[in-house]
Coordinates of C-alpha atoms and ligand atoms in Angstrom, one line a residue:
X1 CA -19.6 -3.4 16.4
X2 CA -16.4 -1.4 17.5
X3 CA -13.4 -1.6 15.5
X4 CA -9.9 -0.1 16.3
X5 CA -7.4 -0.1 12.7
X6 CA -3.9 0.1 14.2
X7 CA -1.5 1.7 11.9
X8 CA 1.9 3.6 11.6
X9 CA 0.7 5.7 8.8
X10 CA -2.2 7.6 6.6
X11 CA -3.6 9.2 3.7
X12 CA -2.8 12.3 3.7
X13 CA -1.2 13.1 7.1
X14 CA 1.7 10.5 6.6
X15 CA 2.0 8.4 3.4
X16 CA 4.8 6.1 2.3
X17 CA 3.2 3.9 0.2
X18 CA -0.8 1.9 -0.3
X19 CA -0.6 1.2 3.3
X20 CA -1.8 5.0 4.3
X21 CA -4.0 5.2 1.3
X22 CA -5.7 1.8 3.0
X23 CA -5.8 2.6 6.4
X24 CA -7.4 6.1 5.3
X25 CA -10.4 4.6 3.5
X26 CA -11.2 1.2 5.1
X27 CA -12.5 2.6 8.2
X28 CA -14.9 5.5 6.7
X29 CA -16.1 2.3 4.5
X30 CA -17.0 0.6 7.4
X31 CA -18.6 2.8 9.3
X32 CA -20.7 3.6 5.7
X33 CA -22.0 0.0 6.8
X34 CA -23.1 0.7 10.2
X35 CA -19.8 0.2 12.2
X36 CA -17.9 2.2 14.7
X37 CA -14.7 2.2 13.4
X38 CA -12.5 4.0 15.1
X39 CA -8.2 4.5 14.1
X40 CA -5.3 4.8 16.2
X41 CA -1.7 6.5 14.9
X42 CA 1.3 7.9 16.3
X43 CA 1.4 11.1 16.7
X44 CA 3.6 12.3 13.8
X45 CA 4.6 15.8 12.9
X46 CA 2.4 15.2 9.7
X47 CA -0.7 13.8 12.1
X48 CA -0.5 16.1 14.5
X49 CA -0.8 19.1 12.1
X50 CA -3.5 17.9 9.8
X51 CA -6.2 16.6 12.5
X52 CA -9.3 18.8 13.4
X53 CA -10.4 18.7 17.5
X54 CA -7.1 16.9 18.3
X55 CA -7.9 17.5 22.6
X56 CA -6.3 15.6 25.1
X57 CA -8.2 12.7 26.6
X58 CA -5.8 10.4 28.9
X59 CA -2.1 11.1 29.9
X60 CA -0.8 7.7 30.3
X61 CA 3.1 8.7 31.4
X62 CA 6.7 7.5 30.6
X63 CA 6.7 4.6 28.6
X64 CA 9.2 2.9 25.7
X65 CA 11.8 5.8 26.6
X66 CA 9.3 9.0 26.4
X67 CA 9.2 10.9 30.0
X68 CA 5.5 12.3 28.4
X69 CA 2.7 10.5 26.5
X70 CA -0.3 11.3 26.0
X71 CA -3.9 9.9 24.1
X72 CA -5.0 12.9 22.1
X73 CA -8.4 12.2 19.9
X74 CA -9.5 14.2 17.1
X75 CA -11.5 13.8 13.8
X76 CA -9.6 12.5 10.9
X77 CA -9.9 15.3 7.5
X78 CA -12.2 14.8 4.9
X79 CA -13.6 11.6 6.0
X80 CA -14.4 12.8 9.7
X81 CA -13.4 9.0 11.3
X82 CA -12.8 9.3 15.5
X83 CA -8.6 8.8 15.7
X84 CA -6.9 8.7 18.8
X85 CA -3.1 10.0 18.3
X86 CA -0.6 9.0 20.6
X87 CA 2.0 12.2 21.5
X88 CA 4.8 11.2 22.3
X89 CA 7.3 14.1 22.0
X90 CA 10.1 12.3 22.1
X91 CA 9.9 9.0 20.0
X92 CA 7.8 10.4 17.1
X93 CA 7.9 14.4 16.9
X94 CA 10.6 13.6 14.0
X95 CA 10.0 15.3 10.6
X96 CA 10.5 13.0 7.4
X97 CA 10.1 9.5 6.4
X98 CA 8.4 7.7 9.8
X99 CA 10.6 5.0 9.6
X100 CA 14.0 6.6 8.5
X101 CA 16.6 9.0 9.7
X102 CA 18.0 11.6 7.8
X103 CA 21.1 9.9 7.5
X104 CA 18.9 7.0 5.2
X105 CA 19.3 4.6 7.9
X106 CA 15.6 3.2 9.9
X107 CA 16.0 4.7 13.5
X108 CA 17.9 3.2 16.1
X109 CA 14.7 3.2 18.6
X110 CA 12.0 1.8 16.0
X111 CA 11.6 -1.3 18.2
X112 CA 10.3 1.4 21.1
X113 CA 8.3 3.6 18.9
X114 CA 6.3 0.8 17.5
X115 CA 6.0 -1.3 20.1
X116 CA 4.7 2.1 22.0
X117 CA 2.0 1.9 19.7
X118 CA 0.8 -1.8 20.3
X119 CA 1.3 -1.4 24.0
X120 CA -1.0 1.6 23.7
X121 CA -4.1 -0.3 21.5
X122 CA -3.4 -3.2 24.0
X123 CA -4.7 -0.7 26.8
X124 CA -7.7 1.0 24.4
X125 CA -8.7 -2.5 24.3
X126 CA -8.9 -3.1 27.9
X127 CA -11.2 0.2 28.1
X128 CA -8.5 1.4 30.3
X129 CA -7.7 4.9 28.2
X130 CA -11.1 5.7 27.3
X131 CA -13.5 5.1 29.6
X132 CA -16.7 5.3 26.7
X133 CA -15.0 3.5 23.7
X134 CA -13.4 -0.2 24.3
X135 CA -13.1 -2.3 20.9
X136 CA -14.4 -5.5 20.1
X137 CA -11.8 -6.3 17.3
X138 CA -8.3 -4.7 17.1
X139 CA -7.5 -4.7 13.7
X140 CA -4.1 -4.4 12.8
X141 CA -1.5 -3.4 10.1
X142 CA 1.7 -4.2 9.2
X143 CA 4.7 -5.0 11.3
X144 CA 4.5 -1.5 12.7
X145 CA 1.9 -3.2 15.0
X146 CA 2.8 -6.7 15.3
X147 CA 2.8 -6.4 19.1
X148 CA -0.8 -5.9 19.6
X149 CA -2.1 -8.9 19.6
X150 CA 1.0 -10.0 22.5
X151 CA 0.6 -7.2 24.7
X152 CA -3.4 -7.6 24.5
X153 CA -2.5 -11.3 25.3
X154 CA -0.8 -9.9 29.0
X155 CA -4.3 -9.0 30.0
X156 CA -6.0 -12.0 31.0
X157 CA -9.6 -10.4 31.3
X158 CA -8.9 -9.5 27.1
X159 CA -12.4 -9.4 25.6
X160 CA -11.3 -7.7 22.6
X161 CA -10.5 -10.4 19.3
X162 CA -7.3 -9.0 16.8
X163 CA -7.0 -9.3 13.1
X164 CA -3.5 -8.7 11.7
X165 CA -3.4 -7.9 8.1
X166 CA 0.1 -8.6 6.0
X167 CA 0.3 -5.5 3.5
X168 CA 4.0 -6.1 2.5
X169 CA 5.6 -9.5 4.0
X170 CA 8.9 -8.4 2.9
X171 CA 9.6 -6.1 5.9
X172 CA 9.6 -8.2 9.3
X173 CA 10.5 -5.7 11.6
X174 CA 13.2 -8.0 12.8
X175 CA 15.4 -6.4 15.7
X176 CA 18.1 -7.7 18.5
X177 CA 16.5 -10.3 20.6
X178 CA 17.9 -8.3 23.8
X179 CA 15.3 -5.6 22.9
X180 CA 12.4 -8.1 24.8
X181 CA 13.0 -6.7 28.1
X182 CA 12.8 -3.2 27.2
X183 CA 9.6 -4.2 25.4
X184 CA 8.0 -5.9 28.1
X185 CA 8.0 -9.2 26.5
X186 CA 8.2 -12.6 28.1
X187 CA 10.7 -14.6 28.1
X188 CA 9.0 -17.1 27.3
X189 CA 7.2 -16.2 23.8
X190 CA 11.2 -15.7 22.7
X191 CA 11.2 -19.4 21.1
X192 CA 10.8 -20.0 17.0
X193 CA 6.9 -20.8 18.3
X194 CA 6.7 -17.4 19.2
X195 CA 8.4 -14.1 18.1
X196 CA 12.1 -15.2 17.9
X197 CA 13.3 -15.6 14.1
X198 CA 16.7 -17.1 13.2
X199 CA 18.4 -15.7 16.5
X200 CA 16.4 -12.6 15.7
X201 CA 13.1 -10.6 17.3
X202 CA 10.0 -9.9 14.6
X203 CA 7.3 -8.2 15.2
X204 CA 6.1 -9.2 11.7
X205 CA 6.1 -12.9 13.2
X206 CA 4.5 -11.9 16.9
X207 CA 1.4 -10.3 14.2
X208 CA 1.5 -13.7 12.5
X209 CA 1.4 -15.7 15.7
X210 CA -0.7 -14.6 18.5
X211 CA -3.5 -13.0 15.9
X212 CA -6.9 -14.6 16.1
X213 CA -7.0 -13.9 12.2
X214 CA -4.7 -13.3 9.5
X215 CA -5.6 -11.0 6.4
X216 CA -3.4 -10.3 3.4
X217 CA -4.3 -7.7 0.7
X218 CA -5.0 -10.1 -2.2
X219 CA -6.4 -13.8 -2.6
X220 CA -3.0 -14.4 -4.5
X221 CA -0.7 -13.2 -2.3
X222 CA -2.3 -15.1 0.5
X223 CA -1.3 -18.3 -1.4
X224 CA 1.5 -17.1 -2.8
X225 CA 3.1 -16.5 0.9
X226 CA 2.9 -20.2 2.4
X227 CA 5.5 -20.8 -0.5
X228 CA 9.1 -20.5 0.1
X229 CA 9.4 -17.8 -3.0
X230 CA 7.4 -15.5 -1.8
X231 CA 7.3 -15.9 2.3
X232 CA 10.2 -14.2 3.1
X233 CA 11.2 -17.2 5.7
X234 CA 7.8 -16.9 7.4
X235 CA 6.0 -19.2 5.0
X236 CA 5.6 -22.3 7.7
X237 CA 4.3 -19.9 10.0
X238 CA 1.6 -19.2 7.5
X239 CA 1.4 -22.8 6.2
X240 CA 0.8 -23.8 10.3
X241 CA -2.0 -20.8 10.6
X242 CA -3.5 -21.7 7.2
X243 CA -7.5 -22.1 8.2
X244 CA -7.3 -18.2 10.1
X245 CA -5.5 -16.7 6.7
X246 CA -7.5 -15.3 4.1
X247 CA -6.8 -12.8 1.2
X248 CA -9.3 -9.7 0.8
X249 CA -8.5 -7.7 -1.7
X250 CA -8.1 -3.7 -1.3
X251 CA -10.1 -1.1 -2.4
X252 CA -10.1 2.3 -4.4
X253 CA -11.2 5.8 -3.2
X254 CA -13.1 7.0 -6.6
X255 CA -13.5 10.3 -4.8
X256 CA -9.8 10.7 -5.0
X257 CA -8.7 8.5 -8.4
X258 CA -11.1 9.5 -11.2
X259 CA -11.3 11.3 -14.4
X260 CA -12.4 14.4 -13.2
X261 CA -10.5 14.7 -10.2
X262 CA -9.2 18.5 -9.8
X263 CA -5.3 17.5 -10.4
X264 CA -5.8 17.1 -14.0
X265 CA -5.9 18.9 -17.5
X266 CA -9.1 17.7 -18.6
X267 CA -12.4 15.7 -17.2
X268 CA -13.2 12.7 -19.4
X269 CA -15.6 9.7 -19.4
X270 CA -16.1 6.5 -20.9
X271 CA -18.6 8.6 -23.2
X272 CA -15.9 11.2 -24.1
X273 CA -12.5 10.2 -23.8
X274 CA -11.5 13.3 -25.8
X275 CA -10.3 14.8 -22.4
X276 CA -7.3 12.0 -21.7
X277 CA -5.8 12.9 -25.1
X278 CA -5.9 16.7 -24.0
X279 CA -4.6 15.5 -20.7
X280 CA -1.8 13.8 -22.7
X281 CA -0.3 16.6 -24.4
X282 CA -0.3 18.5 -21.1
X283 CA 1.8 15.7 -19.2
X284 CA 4.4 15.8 -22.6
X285 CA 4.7 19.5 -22.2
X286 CA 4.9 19.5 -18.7
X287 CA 7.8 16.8 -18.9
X288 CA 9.5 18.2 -22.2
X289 CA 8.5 15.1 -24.1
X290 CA 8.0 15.7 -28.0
X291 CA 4.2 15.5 -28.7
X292 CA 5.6 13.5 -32.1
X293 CA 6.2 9.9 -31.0
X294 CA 4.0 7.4 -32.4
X295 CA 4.3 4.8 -30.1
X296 CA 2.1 5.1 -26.4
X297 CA 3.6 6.8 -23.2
X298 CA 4.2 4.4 -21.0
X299 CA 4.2 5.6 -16.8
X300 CA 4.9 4.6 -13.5
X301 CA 4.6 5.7 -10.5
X302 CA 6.2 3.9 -7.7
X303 CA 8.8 3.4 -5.3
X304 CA 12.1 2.5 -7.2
X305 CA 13.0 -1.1 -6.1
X306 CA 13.6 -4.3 -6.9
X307 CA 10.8 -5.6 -5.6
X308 CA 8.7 -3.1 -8.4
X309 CA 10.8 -4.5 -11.1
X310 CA 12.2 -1.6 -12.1
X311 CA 15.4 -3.0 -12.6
X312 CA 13.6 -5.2 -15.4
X313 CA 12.0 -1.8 -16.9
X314 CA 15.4 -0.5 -17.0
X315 CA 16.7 -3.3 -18.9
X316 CA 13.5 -3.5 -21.4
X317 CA 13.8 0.2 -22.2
X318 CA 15.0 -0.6 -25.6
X319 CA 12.8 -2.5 -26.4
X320 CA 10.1 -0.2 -25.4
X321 CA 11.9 2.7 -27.1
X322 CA 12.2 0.9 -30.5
X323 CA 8.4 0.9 -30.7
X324 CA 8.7 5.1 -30.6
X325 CA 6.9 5.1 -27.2
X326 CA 7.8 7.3 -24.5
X327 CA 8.3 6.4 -20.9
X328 CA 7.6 8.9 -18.0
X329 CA 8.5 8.1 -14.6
X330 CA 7.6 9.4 -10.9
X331 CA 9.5 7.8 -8.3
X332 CA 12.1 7.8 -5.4
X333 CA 13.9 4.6 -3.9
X334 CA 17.2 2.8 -5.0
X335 CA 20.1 5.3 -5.7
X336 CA 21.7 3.0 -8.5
X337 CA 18.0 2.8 -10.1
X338 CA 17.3 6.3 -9.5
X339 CA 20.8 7.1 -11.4
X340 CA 19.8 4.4 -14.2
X341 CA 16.3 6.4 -15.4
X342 CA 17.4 9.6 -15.2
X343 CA 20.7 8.7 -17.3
X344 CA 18.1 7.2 -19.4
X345 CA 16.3 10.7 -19.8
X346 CA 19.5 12.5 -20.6
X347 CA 20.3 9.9 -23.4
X348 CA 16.7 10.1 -24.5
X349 CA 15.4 13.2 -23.8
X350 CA 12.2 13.8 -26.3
X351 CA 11.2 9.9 -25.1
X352 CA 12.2 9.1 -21.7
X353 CA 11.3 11.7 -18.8
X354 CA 12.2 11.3 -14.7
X355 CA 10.9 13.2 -11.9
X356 CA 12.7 11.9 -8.9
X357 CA 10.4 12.6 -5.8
X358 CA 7.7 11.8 -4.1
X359 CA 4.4 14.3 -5.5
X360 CA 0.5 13.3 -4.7
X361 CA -0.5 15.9 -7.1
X362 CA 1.7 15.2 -9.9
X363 CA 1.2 11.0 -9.9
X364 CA -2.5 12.1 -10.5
X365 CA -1.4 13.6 -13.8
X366 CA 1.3 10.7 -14.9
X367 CA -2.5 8.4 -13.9
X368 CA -4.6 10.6 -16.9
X369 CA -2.1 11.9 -18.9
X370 CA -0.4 8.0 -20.0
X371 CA -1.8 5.7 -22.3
X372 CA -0.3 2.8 -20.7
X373 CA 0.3 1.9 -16.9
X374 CA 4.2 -0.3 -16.0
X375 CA 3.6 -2.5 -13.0
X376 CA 6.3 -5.1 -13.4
X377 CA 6.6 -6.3 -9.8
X378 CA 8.4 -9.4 -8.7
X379 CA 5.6 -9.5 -5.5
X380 CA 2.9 -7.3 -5.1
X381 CA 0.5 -7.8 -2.5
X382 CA -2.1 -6.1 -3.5
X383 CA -0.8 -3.0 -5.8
X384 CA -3.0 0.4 -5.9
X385 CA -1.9 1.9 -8.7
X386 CA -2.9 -0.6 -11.3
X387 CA -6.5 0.0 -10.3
X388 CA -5.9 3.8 -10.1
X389 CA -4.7 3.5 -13.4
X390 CA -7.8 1.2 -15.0
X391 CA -10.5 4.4 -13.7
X392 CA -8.5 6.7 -16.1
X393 CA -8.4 4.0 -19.3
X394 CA -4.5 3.8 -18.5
X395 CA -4.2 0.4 -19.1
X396 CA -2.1 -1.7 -16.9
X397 CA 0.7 -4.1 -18.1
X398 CA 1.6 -5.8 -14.7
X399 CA 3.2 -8.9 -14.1
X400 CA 1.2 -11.8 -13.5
X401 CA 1.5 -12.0 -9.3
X402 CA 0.0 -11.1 -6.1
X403 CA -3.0 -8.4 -6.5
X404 CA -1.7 -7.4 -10.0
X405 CA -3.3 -11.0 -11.3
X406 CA -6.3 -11.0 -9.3
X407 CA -7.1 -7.5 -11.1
X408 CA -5.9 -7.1 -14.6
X409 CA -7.3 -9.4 -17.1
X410 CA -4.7 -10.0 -20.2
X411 CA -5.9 -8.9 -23.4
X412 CA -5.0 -12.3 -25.1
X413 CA -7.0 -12.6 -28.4
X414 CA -9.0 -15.0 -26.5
X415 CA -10.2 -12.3 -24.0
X416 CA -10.5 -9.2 -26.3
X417 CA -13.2 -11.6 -28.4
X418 CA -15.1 -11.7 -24.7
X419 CA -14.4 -8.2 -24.3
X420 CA -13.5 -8.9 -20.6
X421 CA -9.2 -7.3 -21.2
X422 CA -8.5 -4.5 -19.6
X423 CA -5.2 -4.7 -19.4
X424 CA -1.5 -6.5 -20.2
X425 CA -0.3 -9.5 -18.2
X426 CA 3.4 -11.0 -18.7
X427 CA 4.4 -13.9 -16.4
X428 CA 8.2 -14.4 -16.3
X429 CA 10.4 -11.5 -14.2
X430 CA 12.9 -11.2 -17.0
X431 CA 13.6 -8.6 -19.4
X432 CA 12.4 -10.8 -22.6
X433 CA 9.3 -11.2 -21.2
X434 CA 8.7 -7.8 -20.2
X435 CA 9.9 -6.3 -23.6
X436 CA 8.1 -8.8 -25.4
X437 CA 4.6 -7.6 -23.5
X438 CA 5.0 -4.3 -24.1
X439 CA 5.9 -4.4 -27.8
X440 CA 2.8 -6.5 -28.2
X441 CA 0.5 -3.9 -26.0
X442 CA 2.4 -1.5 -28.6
X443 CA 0.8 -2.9 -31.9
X444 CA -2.8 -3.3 -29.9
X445 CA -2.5 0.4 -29.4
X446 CA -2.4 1.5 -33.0
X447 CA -5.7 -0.4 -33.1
X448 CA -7.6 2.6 -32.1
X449 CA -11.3 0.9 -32.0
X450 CA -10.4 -1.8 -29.9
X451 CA -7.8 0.2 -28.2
X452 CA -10.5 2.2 -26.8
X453 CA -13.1 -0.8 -26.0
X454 CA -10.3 -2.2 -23.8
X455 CA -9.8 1.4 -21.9
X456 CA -13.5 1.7 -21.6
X457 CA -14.3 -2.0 -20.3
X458 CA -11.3 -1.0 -17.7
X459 CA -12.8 2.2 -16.3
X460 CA -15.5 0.9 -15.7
X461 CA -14.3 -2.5 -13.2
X462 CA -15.2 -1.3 -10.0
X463 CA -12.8 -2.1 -7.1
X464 CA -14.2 0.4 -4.8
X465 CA -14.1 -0.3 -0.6
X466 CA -18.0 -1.8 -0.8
X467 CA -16.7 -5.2 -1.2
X468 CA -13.8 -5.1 0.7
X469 CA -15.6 -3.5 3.8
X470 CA -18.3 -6.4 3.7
X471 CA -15.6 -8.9 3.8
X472 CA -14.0 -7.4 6.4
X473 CA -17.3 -7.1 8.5
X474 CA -18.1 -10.7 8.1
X475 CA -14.6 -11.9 9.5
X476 CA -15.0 -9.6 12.1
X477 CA -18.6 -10.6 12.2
X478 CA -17.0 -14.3 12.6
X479 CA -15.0 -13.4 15.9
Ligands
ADP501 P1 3.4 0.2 -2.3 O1 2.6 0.5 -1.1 O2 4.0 -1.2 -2.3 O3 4.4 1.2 -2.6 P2 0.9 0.5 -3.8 O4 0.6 0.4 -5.2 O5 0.0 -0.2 -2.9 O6 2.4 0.1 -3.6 O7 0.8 2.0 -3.3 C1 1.7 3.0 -3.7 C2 1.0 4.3 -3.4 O8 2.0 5.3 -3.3 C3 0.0 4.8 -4.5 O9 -1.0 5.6 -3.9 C4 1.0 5.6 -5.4 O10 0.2 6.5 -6.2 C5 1.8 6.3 -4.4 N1 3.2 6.6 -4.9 C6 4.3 5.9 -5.0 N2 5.3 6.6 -5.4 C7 4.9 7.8 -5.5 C8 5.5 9.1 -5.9 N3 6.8 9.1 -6.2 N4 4.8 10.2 -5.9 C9 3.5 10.1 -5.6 N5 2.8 9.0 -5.2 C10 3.5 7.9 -5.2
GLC502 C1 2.0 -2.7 0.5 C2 2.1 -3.5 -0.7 C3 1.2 -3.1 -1.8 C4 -0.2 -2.9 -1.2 C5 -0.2 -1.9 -0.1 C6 -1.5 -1.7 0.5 O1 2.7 -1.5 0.5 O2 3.5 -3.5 -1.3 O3 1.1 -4.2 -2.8 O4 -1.1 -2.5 -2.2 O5 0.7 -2.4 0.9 O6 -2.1 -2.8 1.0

């Protein structure tokens, strides 16, 4: 079976968030199982440098405002996966976030480049760009690609079925309406049954529509998203395609996120955690933290945002700080959040450190060197770095949505007695809830025997891609 993932961006070419870390480790975890699974990207500054045997193989011409593009394939790094790259000189030769400008603002022709990049899978489907690979699913990701399953829908001879997966429902790719002709779209599909959205074009909504199946990242979240609270104004569109929605949960690279990955101070294992308290020391001297506090160091890693809860963190810090625990964050995002952790560092500078960026490396280090893991989003889809964090015996203490409760399992008194906690789960998003968890996960830490049963009963949960990738076959298997 031939597979083509459709995606804006990946692991570690282009990353912006889970989505590239996804989109770089589903397909090598099917094709462990047998399938060809095959990727297609733009061709990014980032992609085109870091593929091996990048050749040309079609030159398909102007399109979407770029006098020259061209299908390139090459061999993704480390995992060797088939990619096709689309060059397109002019719409994505742009260095920086893929999205956004250098002025902050998303670029003015997004609706182009992305819908570039649907038109193009539309015509890998058709087996019209390379004449020995044509798919039998397109699956694709995110709003970036939300157009594929239209444009394949132009081509009445279509064999090819399409899966769209929802990784963050919170960005719609909504742009003017008037874009349609540019875009080749039909008139006709402009109605609130197809991809028109309050006076508005979506390409999140044209995924959600003409798909043959819809995926999100998490049994939760695909629940959670026919409700009003959490489907962003799309939630009747899920409601009406309920039976073709399912939730599949992601999976973790444990070649990249383990305990003896090359990032960090010190291996360790569940037989010899003496390595994490060596790895410890070296994230508090490497962050000018006092090595004296006798409270846990807390950490996140994570795009600063509302929708992370960091504004809640922020506003719990006291209460956290009051236990003598530390907080260490790695992040970039929200200027006014950004401004509100480091002014907590300078008012707290032996407990409270900030590193304001974006650094793979490093957020290896905050994942062995913390004793305790802050995900306190108001939606998460799925969420990576709560499982990232449970391989190193970080234990998360995540709010109780989306991925985040499908994962962590509370350590209630109830649930250390099975000896199934591996983590913190609070349930409110306001700042008494959230203070209140982590003073409690505060007073389980200086109970150092069952402290460690929990971190050892969370390394060893195992959300690698097996699962995932099996589930993913038999829906495709199912088409
Ligand atoms: P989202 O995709 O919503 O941001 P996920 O938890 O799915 O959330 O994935 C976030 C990914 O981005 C993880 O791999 C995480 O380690 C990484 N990440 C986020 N912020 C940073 C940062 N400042 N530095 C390094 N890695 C980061
Ligand atoms: C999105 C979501 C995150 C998820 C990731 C990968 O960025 O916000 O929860 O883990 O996609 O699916």
């Amino acid at each position: 079976m031939r597979i083509l993932h459709v995606a804006s961006e990946i692991y570690p070419l282009v990353k912006t968030g889970g989505l590239a870390d996804v989109v770089a480790a589903l397909p090598p975890a099917l094709v462990k199982r047998g399938l060809d699974a095959r990727v297609l990207v733009p061709g990014l500054p980032g992609i085109l440098k870091g593929m091996s045997d990048l050749k040309p193989l079609t030159r398909i011409g102007p399109a979407f405002g770029a006098a020259v593009v061209t299908l390139l394939s090459g061999r993704l790094p480390d995992s060797g996966v088939q990619a096709y790259v689309i060059d397109a000189p002019f719409l994505y030769r742009r260095e920086g976030n893929p999205y956004v400008g250098p002025d902050g603002h998303d670029w003015s022709d997004n609706h182009r480049r992305f819908a570039l990049l649907g038109w193009v899978a539309a015509h890998i489907a058709s087996g019209e760009l390379d004449p020995d690979w044509q798919p039998d699913v397109v699956h694709a990701h995110d709003w970036h690609t939300g157009l594929v399953p239209v444009y394949m829908a132009q081509n009445p001879g279509m064999k090819a079925a399409t899966v769209f997966t929802v990784h963050n429902l919170a960005f719609r790719g909504i742009f003017s309406l008037d874009c349609h002709a540019e875009l080749g779209l039909p008139t006709r599909k402009l109605t609130p049954h197809g991809i028109e959205f309050h006076g508005k074009l979506s390409f999140m909504k044209a995924g959600l529509v003409y798909s043959n199946r819809i995926t999100t990242v998490s049994p939760t979240y695909a629940r959670e998203i026919r409700t009003p609270e959490f489907g962003c104004g799309l939630e009747g569109v899920l409601r009406d395609r309920g039976v073709d929605l399912s939730g599949i949960l992601n999976g973790v690279d444990y070649e990249i996120w383990n305990p003896d990955d090359p990032a960090i101070a010190q291996s360790y294992s569940t037989d010899n955690l003496d390595g994490k308290i060596a790895c410890k020391s070296a994230l508090q001297r490497e962050l000018g933290l006092s090595d004296k506090a006798i409270g846990p160091l807390f950490a996140v890693v994570s795009r600063l945002t509302s929708q992370k809860g960091m504004d809640l963190l922020l506003a719990a810090l006291p209460d956290l700080l009051r236990e003598g625990a530390q907080l260490a964050v790695l992040g970039t995002g929200e200027g006014d959040l950004e401004a509100g952790f480091q002014y907590a560092a300078s008012a707290n500078p032996e407990n409270v450190a900030v590193h304001i960026g974006y650094d793979e490396t490093m957020s290896h280090r905050f994942m062995a060197g913390a004793d305790i893991f802050l995900v306190p989003s108001r939606f998460e889809p799925c969420g990576l770095t709560q499982l990232y964090a449970l391989r190193y015996g970080t234990l998360p203490l995540v709010r109780r949505v989306g991925g985040l409760a499908d994962t962590v399992v509370d350590a209630t008194a109830e649930n250390l007695q099975a000896d199934c906690a591996t983590g913190f789960v609070f349930n409110d998003a306001v700042r008494q809830a959230l203070g209140a968890r982590i003073r409690e996960a505060c007073i389980l830490y200086h109970d150092k025997a069952t402290w460690q049963k929990v971190q050892r009963r969370a390394m060893v949960q195992d959300y690698s891609w097996d699962d995932s990738a099996a589930n993913y076959e038999a829906l495709y298997r199912s088409l």
